[in-house]
């Protein structure tokens, strides 16, 4: 993005950059002018003040690289919404840690080797995390780098960071489209009977854990999860070294799947219990490492990065007699998926999650106890106008009786050749009696006969 007129009091013009190619207009404002609220953008579009190459634009207009966007002056942020977050000051130790993790970097990405024990993002009681160190990689005037995927706190290895909003969107599509290849190394207890296998077990959050723990759930609530594993080496029958490839991206997927087939990852007491620890001098830390990432790059090449093992993992490998060179198994080429297919899959997954959330909301509304006396619901077809009161039970009964009487009269008239039907007078009334005049008022006129 380049600003050709920097004065906020004048009409501004921006040239759409490469990172914003294909992005919606409202999304462009969120990326580049976050101080302008969505309501302001909508008003500008509705009144024709937003122009793309001189033509009127709507909030859902897709921008293309090189187009000129005309933006009117003004547009302060709505109450409670802040603009670009100020750069967070970091200590010397934090800056040194951030720099020590870098494996490679370019204009679109920064690839880190995350150490075990460092969380990817903050949470309850978590103050030190990768997300909090991203300001160390930010340029003075450039956007703040952002995460595009995550690793568990005790999992080490390759972690991809996007430098710009455009590259973040690009990489996120590759992860959601399953075209990114992630290779993990793990030490597991025991030796699987099948040396090259595929685990297909649906996963769901374990109730009562607040989403902190997952479980195998083969009911309709479980989400599809697939993991391929290959045995690289074995240390007798006690343990073996495996390569893991997650074909889906569920929380704790590799850990739950390996524990489910009876071979938990060494050091993963959360899912393997005491069976996940080896005797002797083998470290009790978790032995799961994101060894390699191969993903399409925004500039057209393939980004292929390998992360060295952390100290405790390398020491355990040496004690068990494994050679790292044996782990370089042949890897099938990346199958590049068209953007349209990726977007369709992402939209389908989003719609599925939305339906699940809506079902949960409906259940809550149904199960919720009534608060106070609930107003009677109007019958179907009875509309409640503005300022009117809901019809009472008596009024509804009268309306129902009136409709029934009218329908009965119409049926009898039809059966009588269209002529009105004379009924016998009700008990206590004569056939020729006239209606009494209401007391205290003018007498009622009888209809002409």
CSV table of C-alpha atoms in Angstrom, one decimal:
chain,number,residue,atom,x,y,z
A,1,UNK,CA,0.0,0.0,0.0
A,2,UNK,CA,1.2,3.4,-0.9
A,3,UNK,CA,-0.4,6.7,0.2
A,4,UNK,CA,-0.3,9.4,-2.4
A,5,UNK,CA,-1.9,12.0,-0.1
A,6,UNK,CA,-1.0,11.9,3.5
A,7,UNK,CA,-3.1,14.8,4.7
A,8,UNK,CA,-6.0,13.4,6.7
A,9,UNK,CA,-8.1,16.5,5.9
A,10,UNK,CA,-8.0,15.8,2.1
A,11,UNK,CA,-9.2,13.0,0.0
A,12,UNK,CA,-6.6,10.2,0.2
A,13,UNK,CA,-5.6,7.8,-2.6
A,14,UNK,CA,-3.9,4.4,-2.0
A,15,UNK,CA,-2.4,2.0,-4.4
A,16,UNK,CA,-3.3,-1.7,-3.7
A,17,UNK,CA,-0.2,-3.7,-3.0
A,18,UNK,CA,0.7,-7.3,-3.7
A,19,UNK,CA,-0.2,-8.4,-0.1
A,20,UNK,CA,-3.8,-7.0,-0.6
A,21,UNK,CA,-4.4,-8.6,-4.0
A,22,UNK,CA,-7.9,-10.3,-3.9
A,23,UNK,CA,-8.8,-9.0,-0.4
A,24,UNK,CA,-12.3,-7.5,0.3
A,25,UNK,CA,-12.5,-3.8,0.7
A,26,UNK,CA,-13.7,-3.9,4.3
A,27,UNK,CA,-10.9,-6.3,5.1
A,28,UNK,CA,-8.4,-3.9,3.4
A,29,UNK,CA,-9.5,-1.1,5.9
A,30,UNK,CA,-9.1,-3.5,8.8
A,31,UNK,CA,-5.5,-4.2,7.7
A,32,UNK,CA,-4.4,-0.8,6.6
A,33,UNK,CA,-6.6,1.8,8.3
A,34,UNK,CA,-7.8,0.0,11.5
A,35,UNK,CA,-8.9,3.4,13.0
A,36,UNK,CA,-11.7,3.5,10.5
A,37,UNK,CA,-14.7,1.5,11.8
A,38,UNK,CA,-16.8,-0.8,9.7
A,39,UNK,CA,-19.9,1.5,10.1
A,40,UNK,CA,-17.9,4.3,8.6
A,41,UNK,CA,-16.7,2.2,5.7
A,42,UNK,CA,-20.3,1.1,5.0
A,43,UNK,CA,-21.5,4.6,5.0
A,44,UNK,CA,-18.8,5.8,2.6
A,45,UNK,CA,-19.6,2.9,0.3
A,46,UNK,CA,-23.4,3.5,0.5
A,47,UNK,CA,-23.0,7.2,-0.3
A,48,UNK,CA,-20.5,6.6,-3.2
A,49,UNK,CA,-17.5,8.2,-1.5
A,50,UNK,CA,-15.3,5.1,-1.9
A,51,UNK,CA,-13.9,4.7,-5.4
A,52,UNK,CA,-11.7,2.0,-6.9
A,53,UNK,CA,-10.1,3.2,-10.2
A,54,UNK,CA,-12.8,6.0,-10.3
A,55,UNK,CA,-15.8,3.6,-9.9
A,56,UNK,CA,-18.1,3.2,-7.0
A,57,UNK,CA,-17.1,0.3,-4.7
A,58,UNK,CA,-19.0,-1.7,-2.1
A,59,UNK,CA,-17.7,-3.2,1.1
A,60,UNK,CA,-17.5,-6.7,-0.5
A,61,UNK,CA,-15.6,-5.4,-3.6
A,62,UNK,CA,-12.5,-7.5,-4.3
A,63,UNK,CA,-9.4,-5.4,-4.8
A,64,UNK,CA,-6.6,-6.2,-7.3
A,65,UNK,CA,-2.9,-5.3,-7.2
A,66,UNK,CA,-2.2,-1.9,-8.7
A,67,UNK,CA,-5.8,-0.5,-8.3
A,68,UNK,CA,-6.1,3.0,-6.9
A,69,UNK,CA,-8.5,3.4,-3.9
A,70,UNK,CA,-10.0,6.8,-3.2
A,71,UNK,CA,-10.7,7.3,0.5
A,72,UNK,CA,-12.6,10.4,1.9
A,73,UNK,CA,-11.1,12.3,4.9
A,74,UNK,CA,-12.1,11.6,8.5
A,75,UNK,CA,-13.3,8.3,9.9
A,76,UNK,CA,-12.3,8.0,13.5
A,77,UNK,CA,-12.5,4.8,15.4
A,78,UNK,CA,-15.7,3.8,17.1
A,79,UNK,CA,-15.8,3.9,20.9
A,80,UNK,CA,-13.9,1.0,22.5
A,81,UNK,CA,-11.9,0.2,19.3
A,82,UNK,CA,-8.2,1.0,19.1
A,83,UNK,CA,-6.0,1.5,16.1
A,84,UNK,CA,-2.7,-0.1,15.5
A,85,UNK,CA,-1.3,-1.6,18.7
A,86,UNK,CA,1.9,0.2,19.9
A,87,UNK,CA,5.1,-1.8,19.8
A,88,UNK,CA,5.7,-3.6,23.1
A,89,UNK,CA,9.0,-2.9,24.8
A,90,UNK,CA,11.0,-6.1,25.3
A,91,UNK,CA,13.9,-6.8,27.6
A,92,UNK,CA,17.4,-7.7,26.3
A,93,UNK,CA,16.8,-11.3,27.3
A,94,UNK,CA,13.6,-11.5,25.4
A,95,UNK,CA,15.2,-10.0,22.3
A,96,UNK,CA,18.1,-12.4,22.6
A,97,UNK,CA,15.6,-15.4,22.8
A,98,UNK,CA,13.6,-14.1,19.8
A,99,UNK,CA,16.8,-13.8,17.7
A,100,UNK,CA,18.1,-17.2,18.8
A,101,UNK,CA,15.0,-19.0,17.5
A,102,UNK,CA,15.2,-17.7,13.9
A,103,UNK,CA,16.0,-20.4,11.3
A,104,UNK,CA,15.4,-18.4,8.2
A,105,UNK,CA,13.5,-15.2,7.2
A,106,UNK,CA,12.5,-13.2,4.1
A,107,UNK,CA,10.0,-10.5,3.1
A,108,UNK,CA,7.0,-12.8,3.6
A,109,UNK,CA,7.9,-15.2,6.4
A,110,UNK,CA,10.0,-15.8,9.5
A,111,UNK,CA,10.6,-19.5,10.5
A,112,UNK,CA,11.4,-20.2,14.1
A,113,UNK,CA,12.7,-23.2,16.0
A,114,UNK,CA,10.5,-23.1,19.1
A,115,UNK,CA,12.1,-24.5,22.2
A,116,UNK,CA,10.1,-26.9,24.4
A,117,UNK,CA,8.4,-25.3,27.4
A,118,UNK,CA,7.6,-22.0,25.6
A,119,UNK,CA,4.0,-21.5,24.8
A,120,UNK,CA,2.9,-20.3,21.3
A,121,UNK,CA,0.2,-17.9,22.7
A,122,UNK,CA,-0.7,-16.5,26.0
A,123,UNK,CA,-3.5,-17.8,28.3
A,124,UNK,CA,-4.5,-18.1,31.9
A,125,UNK,CA,-1.3,-17.8,33.9
A,126,UNK,CA,0.9,-17.9,30.8
A,127,UNK,CA,3.0,-14.7,30.4
A,128,UNK,CA,6.0,-15.8,28.3
A,129,UNK,CA,5.0,-16.9,24.8
A,130,UNK,CA,6.1,-16.6,21.2
A,131,UNK,CA,3.3,-14.2,20.4
A,132,UNK,CA,4.6,-11.8,23.0
A,133,UNK,CA,8.0,-11.8,21.3
A,134,UNK,CA,6.8,-11.0,17.8
A,135,UNK,CA,7.5,-7.2,18.3
A,136,UNK,CA,11.2,-8.1,18.2
A,137,UNK,CA,10.8,-9.0,14.5
A,138,UNK,CA,8.6,-6.0,13.5
A,139,UNK,CA,10.0,-3.1,11.4
A,140,UNK,CA,9.6,0.4,12.7
A,141,UNK,CA,6.8,1.3,10.2
A,142,UNK,CA,5.8,-2.1,9.0
A,143,UNK,CA,3.0,-4.3,10.3
A,144,UNK,CA,3.4,-6.6,13.2
A,145,UNK,CA,4.2,-10.2,12.3
A,146,UNK,CA,1.6,-12.7,13.1
A,147,UNK,CA,1.2,-16.4,13.9
A,148,UNK,CA,-0.4,-18.6,11.2
A,149,UNK,CA,-0.3,-22.0,13.1
A,150,UNK,CA,0.6,-23.2,16.6
A,151,UNK,CA,2.6,-25.8,18.5
A,152,UNK,CA,1.9,-27.2,21.9
A,153,UNK,CA,3.9,-25.7,24.8
A,154,UNK,CA,6.0,-28.8,25.3
A,155,UNK,CA,6.4,-29.5,21.5
A,156,UNK,CA,9.5,-28.1,19.9
A,157,UNK,CA,10.4,-27.3,16.3
A,158,UNK,CA,9.4,-25.4,13.2
A,159,UNK,CA,7.0,-22.6,13.7
A,160,UNK,CA,6.0,-20.3,10.8
A,161,UNK,CA,5.4,-16.6,11.3
A,162,UNK,CA,4.0,-14.3,8.6
A,163,UNK,CA,5.5,-10.9,8.1
A,164,UNK,CA,2.5,-9.2,6.5
A,165,UNK,CA,-1.3,-9.6,6.5
A,166,UNK,CA,-1.2,-10.7,2.9
A,167,UNK,CA,1.4,-13.5,3.5
A,168,UNK,CA,-0.6,-14.5,6.7
A,169,UNK,CA,-3.7,-15.0,4.6
A,170,UNK,CA,-1.7,-16.9,1.9
A,171,UNK,CA,-0.1,-19.3,4.4
A,172,UNK,CA,-3.4,-19.8,6.3
A,173,UNK,CA,-5.1,-21.0,3.2
A,174,UNK,CA,-2.3,-23.5,2.6
A,175,UNK,CA,-2.7,-24.9,6.1
A,176,UNK,CA,-6.5,-25.1,5.9
A,177,UNK,CA,-6.3,-26.6,2.4
A,178,UNK,CA,-4.0,-29.4,3.7
A,179,UNK,CA,-1.3,-28.6,1.0
A,180,UNK,CA,1.3,-27.8,3.7
A,181,UNK,CA,3.4,-30.8,4.7
A,182,UNK,CA,4.3,-31.0,8.4
A,183,UNK,CA,6.8,-33.7,9.5
A,184,UNK,CA,7.2,-34.6,13.2
A,185,UNK,CA,9.7,-36.8,15.0
A,186,UNK,CA,8.6,-38.6,18.1
A,187,UNK,CA,9.9,-41.3,20.5
A,188,UNK,CA,7.0,-43.6,21.6
A,189,UNK,CA,6.8,-46.5,24.0
A,190,UNK,CA,6.6,-50.0,22.6
A,191,UNK,CA,6.6,-50.9,18.9
A,192,UNK,CA,3.5,-50.9,16.7
A,193,UNK,CA,2.8,-54.1,14.8
A,194,UNK,CA,2.2,-52.1,11.6
A,195,UNK,CA,5.4,-50.2,10.6
A,196,UNK,CA,3.7,-47.8,8.2
A,197,UNK,CA,0.1,-47.1,9.2
A,198,UNK,CA,-2.7,-44.6,9.1
A,199,UNK,CA,-4.7,-43.7,12.2
A,200,UNK,CA,-8.2,-42.5,11.6
A,201,UNK,CA,-10.0,-41.7,14.9
A,202,UNK,CA,-12.3,-38.7,15.3
A,203,UNK,CA,-11.5,-36.3,18.2
A,204,UNK,CA,-13.5,-34.1,20.5
A,205,UNK,CA,-12.9,-32.0,23.6
A,206,UNK,CA,-13.1,-34.1,26.8
A,207,UNK,CA,-16.0,-32.9,29.0
A,208,UNK,CA,-15.1,-31.3,32.3
A,209,UNK,CA,-11.6,-30.3,31.2
A,210,UNK,CA,-12.5,-26.9,29.8
A,211,UNK,CA,-11.2,-27.8,26.4
A,212,UNK,CA,-7.7,-28.5,27.8
A,213,UNK,CA,-7.8,-32.2,27.0
A,214,UNK,CA,-9.0,-34.1,23.9
A,215,UNK,CA,-10.4,-37.6,23.5
A,216,UNK,CA,-11.4,-40.1,20.8
A,217,UNK,CA,-15.1,-39.6,20.1
A,218,UNK,CA,-16.6,-41.8,17.4
A,219,UNK,CA,-20.1,-40.3,17.8
A,220,UNK,CA,-21.5,-37.5,15.6
A,221,UNK,CA,-19.8,-34.9,17.8
A,222,UNK,CA,-16.2,-36.1,16.9
A,223,UNK,CA,-14.2,-34.3,14.3
A,224,UNK,CA,-12.4,-36.3,11.6
A,225,UNK,CA,-8.7,-36.7,12.4
A,226,UNK,CA,-6.1,-38.6,10.4
A,227,UNK,CA,-2.4,-39.3,11.2
A,228,UNK,CA,0.2,-41.2,9.2
A,229,UNK,CA,3.1,-42.8,11.1
A,230,UNK,CA,6.2,-44.6,9.9
A,231,UNK,CA,8.6,-46.5,12.2
A,232,UNK,CA,12.2,-45.3,11.6
A,233,UNK,CA,14.0,-47.3,14.3
A,234,UNK,CA,13.4,-49.4,17.4
A,235,UNK,CA,15.2,-49.9,20.7
A,236,UNK,CA,14.2,-53.5,21.4
A,237,UNK,CA,10.5,-53.7,22.4
A,238,UNK,CA,10.7,-50.8,24.9
A,239,UNK,CA,10.6,-47.9,22.5
A,240,UNK,CA,10.9,-46.8,18.9
A,241,UNK,CA,11.4,-43.7,16.8
A,242,UNK,CA,8.6,-42.7,14.5
A,243,UNK,CA,7.9,-40.1,11.9
A,244,UNK,CA,4.4,-38.5,12.2
A,245,UNK,CA,2.4,-36.7,9.5
A,246,UNK,CA,-0.8,-35.0,10.6
A,247,UNK,CA,-3.2,-35.1,7.7
A,248,UNK,CA,-5.7,-33.0,9.6
A,249,UNK,CA,-5.0,-30.2,12.2
A,250,UNK,CA,-6.9,-31.1,15.4
A,251,UNK,CA,-5.8,-30.0,18.9
A,252,UNK,CA,-3.3,-32.5,20.4
A,253,UNK,CA,-4.0,-34.8,17.5
A,254,UNK,CA,-0.6,-36.7,17.4
A,255,UNK,CA,-0.6,-37.2,21.2
A,256,UNK,CA,-4.1,-38.5,21.4
A,257,UNK,CA,-3.7,-40.8,18.4
A,258,UNK,CA,-0.5,-42.4,19.6
A,259,UNK,CA,-1.9,-43.0,23.0
A,260,UNK,CA,-5.1,-44.4,21.5
A,261,UNK,CA,-3.2,-47.2,19.7
A,262,UNK,CA,-1.3,-48.0,22.9
A,263,UNK,CA,2.0,-46.3,22.1
A,264,UNK,CA,2.0,-42.9,23.8
A,265,UNK,CA,4.7,-40.3,23.1
A,266,UNK,CA,7.6,-40.6,25.6
A,267,UNK,CA,7.1,-37.9,28.3
A,268,UNK,CA,3.4,-37.3,27.5
A,269,UNK,CA,1.9,-38.0,30.9
A,270,UNK,CA,-1.2,-36.1,30.1
A,271,UNK,CA,-2.4,-38.7,27.6
A,272,UNK,CA,-0.2,-41.7,28.4
A,273,UNK,CA,0.0,-41.6,32.1
A,274,UNK,CA,2.9,-43.5,33.8
A,275,UNK,CA,3.1,-45.7,30.7
A,276,UNK,CA,4.6,-42.7,28.8
A,277,UNK,CA,7.8,-42.7,30.8
A,278,UNK,CA,10.9,-44.9,30.2
A,279,UNK,CA,13.1,-46.1,33.0
A,280,UNK,CA,16.7,-45.2,33.3
A,281,UNK,CA,18.2,-41.8,32.3
A,282,UNK,CA,15.8,-41.0,29.5
A,283,UNK,CA,14.4,-37.5,30.0
A,284,UNK,CA,10.9,-37.1,31.3
A,285,UNK,CA,10.2,-34.2,29.0
A,286,UNK,CA,7.9,-34.8,26.0
A,287,UNK,CA,9.7,-36.1,22.9
A,288,UNK,CA,7.7,-34.6,20.1
A,289,UNK,CA,9.5,-32.3,17.6
A,290,UNK,CA,8.2,-30.5,14.5
A,291,UNK,CA,11.1,-31.5,12.4
A,292,UNK,CA,10.2,-30.2,8.9
A,293,UNK,CA,7.8,-27.9,7.2
A,294,UNK,CA,7.2,-27.7,3.4
A,295,UNK,CA,4.7,-25.2,2.2
A,296,UNK,CA,4.1,-23.1,-0.9
A,297,UNK,CA,5.6,-19.6,-0.7
A,298,UNK,CA,3.7,-16.4,-1.8
A,299,UNK,CA,6.5,-15.7,-4.4
A,300,UNK,CA,5.9,-19.0,-6.1
A,301,UNK,CA,8.7,-21.2,-4.6
A,302,UNK,CA,8.5,-23.9,-2.0
A,303,UNK,CA,9.5,-23.0,1.6
A,304,UNK,CA,11.2,-26.1,3.0
A,305,UNK,CA,12.8,-25.8,6.5
A,306,UNK,CA,14.2,-28.3,8.9
A,307,UNK,CA,14.7,-27.7,12.7
A,308,UNK,CA,17.4,-29.3,14.7
A,309,UNK,CA,16.4,-31.4,17.8
A,310,UNK,CA,16.4,-29.9,21.3
A,311,UNK,CA,19.0,-31.1,23.7
A,312,UNK,CA,16.9,-33.6,25.7
A,313,UNK,CA,15.6,-35.2,22.5
A,314,UNK,CA,19.0,-35.5,20.9
A,315,UNK,CA,20.4,-37.0,24.2
A,316,UNK,CA,17.6,-39.6,24.3
A,317,UNK,CA,18.2,-40.5,20.7
A,318,UNK,CA,21.9,-41.1,21.4
A,319,UNK,CA,21.2,-43.2,24.5
A,320,UNK,CA,18.8,-45.4,22.5
A,321,UNK,CA,21.2,-45.8,19.7
A,322,UNK,CA,19.4,-43.9,17.0
A,323,UNK,CA,21.2,-42.0,14.2
A,324,UNK,CA,19.5,-38.8,13.0
A,325,UNK,CA,20.6,-39.5,9.4
A,326,UNK,CA,18.2,-42.5,9.3
A,327,UNK,CA,15.3,-40.2,9.7
A,328,UNK,CA,15.5,-38.5,6.3
A,329,UNK,CA,12.7,-40.7,4.7
A,330,UNK,CA,11.6,-39.9,1.2
A,331,UNK,CA,8.8,-37.3,1.1
A,332,UNK,CA,6.2,-37.2,-1.6
A,333,UNK,CA,6.0,-33.9,-3.5
A,334,UNK,CA,3.5,-31.3,-2.3
A,335,UNK,CA,0.2,-31.5,-4.1
A,336,UNK,CA,-0.6,-27.9,-4.8
A,337,UNK,CA,-4.4,-27.3,-4.4
A,338,UNK,CA,-6.1,-24.5,-6.4
A,339,UNK,CA,-7.1,-21.5,-4.4
A,340,UNK,CA,-10.8,-22.0,-5.3
A,341,UNK,CA,-10.8,-25.5,-3.8
A,342,UNK,CA,-9.0,-24.2,-0.6
A,343,UNK,CA,-11.5,-21.4,-0.2
A,344,UNK,CA,-14.4,-23.8,-0.7
A,345,UNK,CA,-13.0,-26.2,2.0
A,346,UNK,CA,-12.5,-23.3,4.4
A,347,UNK,CA,-16.0,-22.0,3.8
A,348,UNK,CA,-17.4,-25.4,4.4
A,349,UNK,CA,-15.5,-25.9,7.6
A,350,UNK,CA,-16.5,-22.4,8.8
A,351,UNK,CA,-20.2,-23.2,8.1
A,352,UNK,CA,-19.9,-26.5,10.0
A,353,UNK,CA,-18.5,-24.8,13.0
A,354,UNK,CA,-21.2,-22.1,12.8
A,355,UNK,CA,-23.9,-24.7,12.7
A,356,UNK,CA,-22.5,-26.4,15.8
A,357,UNK,CA,-22.3,-23.1,17.7
A,358,UNK,CA,-25.9,-22.4,16.7
A,359,UNK,CA,-27.1,-25.8,17.9
A,360,UNK,CA,-25.4,-25.2,21.2
A,361,UNK,CA,-27.1,-21.8,21.5
A,362,UNK,CA,-30.5,-23.4,20.8
A,363,UNK,CA,-29.9,-26.1,23.4
A,364,UNK,CA,-29.1,-23.4,26.0
A,365,UNK,CA,-32.3,-21.5,25.2
A,366,UNK,CA,-34.4,-24.7,25.4
A,367,UNK,CA,-32.8,-25.9,28.6
A,368,UNK,CA,-32.8,-22.4,30.3
A,369,UNK,CA,-35.3,-22.1,33.2
A,370,UNK,CA,-38.0,-19.4,32.6
A,371,UNK,CA,-37.3,-16.1,34.3
A,372,UNK,CA,-40.6,-14.8,35.8
A,373,UNK,CA,-44.0,-15.2,34.1
A,374,UNK,CA,-43.7,-15.7,30.4
A,375,UNK,CA,-46.2,-13.8,28.2
A,376,UNK,CA,-48.6,-16.1,26.4
A,377,UNK,CA,-47.5,-16.7,22.8
A,378,UNK,CA,-49.9,-15.4,20.1
A,379,UNK,CA,-51.5,-17.9,17.8
A,380,UNK,CA,-50.1,-18.4,14.4
A,381,UNK,CA,-51.2,-15.7,12.1
A,382,UNK,CA,-51.9,-13.2,14.9
A,383,UNK,CA,-49.4,-10.4,14.5
A,384,UNK,CA,-48.4,-8.1,17.3
A,385,UNK,CA,-48.3,-4.5,16.1
A,386,UNK,CA,-46.0,-1.8,17.6
A,387,UNK,CA,-47.3,-0.6,21.0
A,388,UNK,CA,-50.1,-3.2,21.1
A,389,UNK,CA,-50.6,-5.7,23.9
A,390,UNK,CA,-50.5,-9.4,23.4
A,391,UNK,CA,-54.0,-10.8,23.0
A,392,UNK,CA,-55.4,-12.4,26.1
A,393,UNK,CA,-56.8,-15.9,26.2
A,394,UNK,CA,-60.4,-14.6,26.2
A,395,UNK,CA,-59.8,-12.5,23.2
A,396,UNK,CA,-58.3,-15.4,21.3
A,397,UNK,CA,-61.2,-17.6,22.3
A,398,UNK,CA,-63.7,-15.1,21.0
A,399,UNK,CA,-61.7,-14.7,17.7
A,400,UNK,CA,-61.7,-18.5,17.3
A,401,UNK,CA,-65.4,-18.8,18.0
A,402,UNK,CA,-66.2,-16.0,15.6
A,403,UNK,CA,-64.2,-17.7,12.8
A,404,UNK,CA,-65.9,-21.1,13.5
A,405,UNK,CA,-69.3,-19.5,13.3
A,406,UNK,CA,-68.5,-17.7,10.0
A,407,UNK,CA,-67.2,-20.9,8.5
A,408,UNK,CA,-70.4,-22.8,9.6
A,409,UNK,CA,-72.7,-20.2,8.2
A,410,UNK,CA,-70.9,-20.2,4.9
A,411,UNK,CA,-71.2,-24.0,4.6
A,412,UNK,CA,-74.9,-24.0,5.5
A,413,UNK,CA,-75.6,-21.2,3.0
A,414,UNK,CA,-73.8,-23.1,0.2
A,415,UNK,CA,-75.8,-26.2,1.0
A,416,UNK,CA,-79.1,-24.1,0.8
A,417,UNK,CA,-78.4,-22.8,-2.7
A,418,UNK,CA,-76.8,-19.5,-1.5
A,419,UNK,CA,-79.7,-18.4,0.6
A,420,UNK,CA,-79.3,-17.6,4.3
A,421,UNK,CA,-80.4,-20.3,6.7
A,422,UNK,CA,-83.0,-19.4,9.4
A,423,UNK,CA,-82.2,-21.0,12.7
A,424,UNK,CA,-84.5,-21.6,15.6
A,425,UNK,CA,-84.3,-18.9,18.3
A,426,UNK,CA,-82.3,-19.6,21.3
A,427,UNK,CA,-84.0,-20.7,24.5
A,428,UNK,CA,-85.9,-17.9,26.2
A,429,UNK,CA,-86.4,-15.8,23.0
A,430,UNK,CA,-89.4,-15.7,20.6
A,431,UNK,CA,-89.1,-15.7,16.9
A,432,UNK,CA,-90.6,-12.2,16.5
A,433,UNK,CA,-88.9,-10.5,19.5
A,434,UNK,CA,-87.0,-7.4,18.8
A,435,UNK,CA,-83.7,-6.6,20.5
A,436,UNK,CA,-84.0,-4.4,23.5
A,437,UNK,CA,-82.6,-0.9,23.4
A,438,UNK,CA,-79.6,-0.3,25.6
A,439,UNK,CA,-80.4,1.6,28.8
A,440,UNK,CA,-79.3,5.2,29.1
A,441,UNK,CA,-78.9,5.7,25.3
A,442,UNK,CA,-80.8,6.1,22.0
A,443,UNK,CA,-82.9,3.1,21.0
A,444,UNK,CA,-81.4,0.8,18.4
A,445,UNK,CA,-82.9,0.8,14.9
A,446,UNK,CA,-84.1,-2.6,13.7
A,447,UNK,CA,-83.0,-3.5,10.2
A,448,UNK,CA,-85.5,-3.0,7.4
A,449,UNK,CA,-87.4,-6.1,6.5
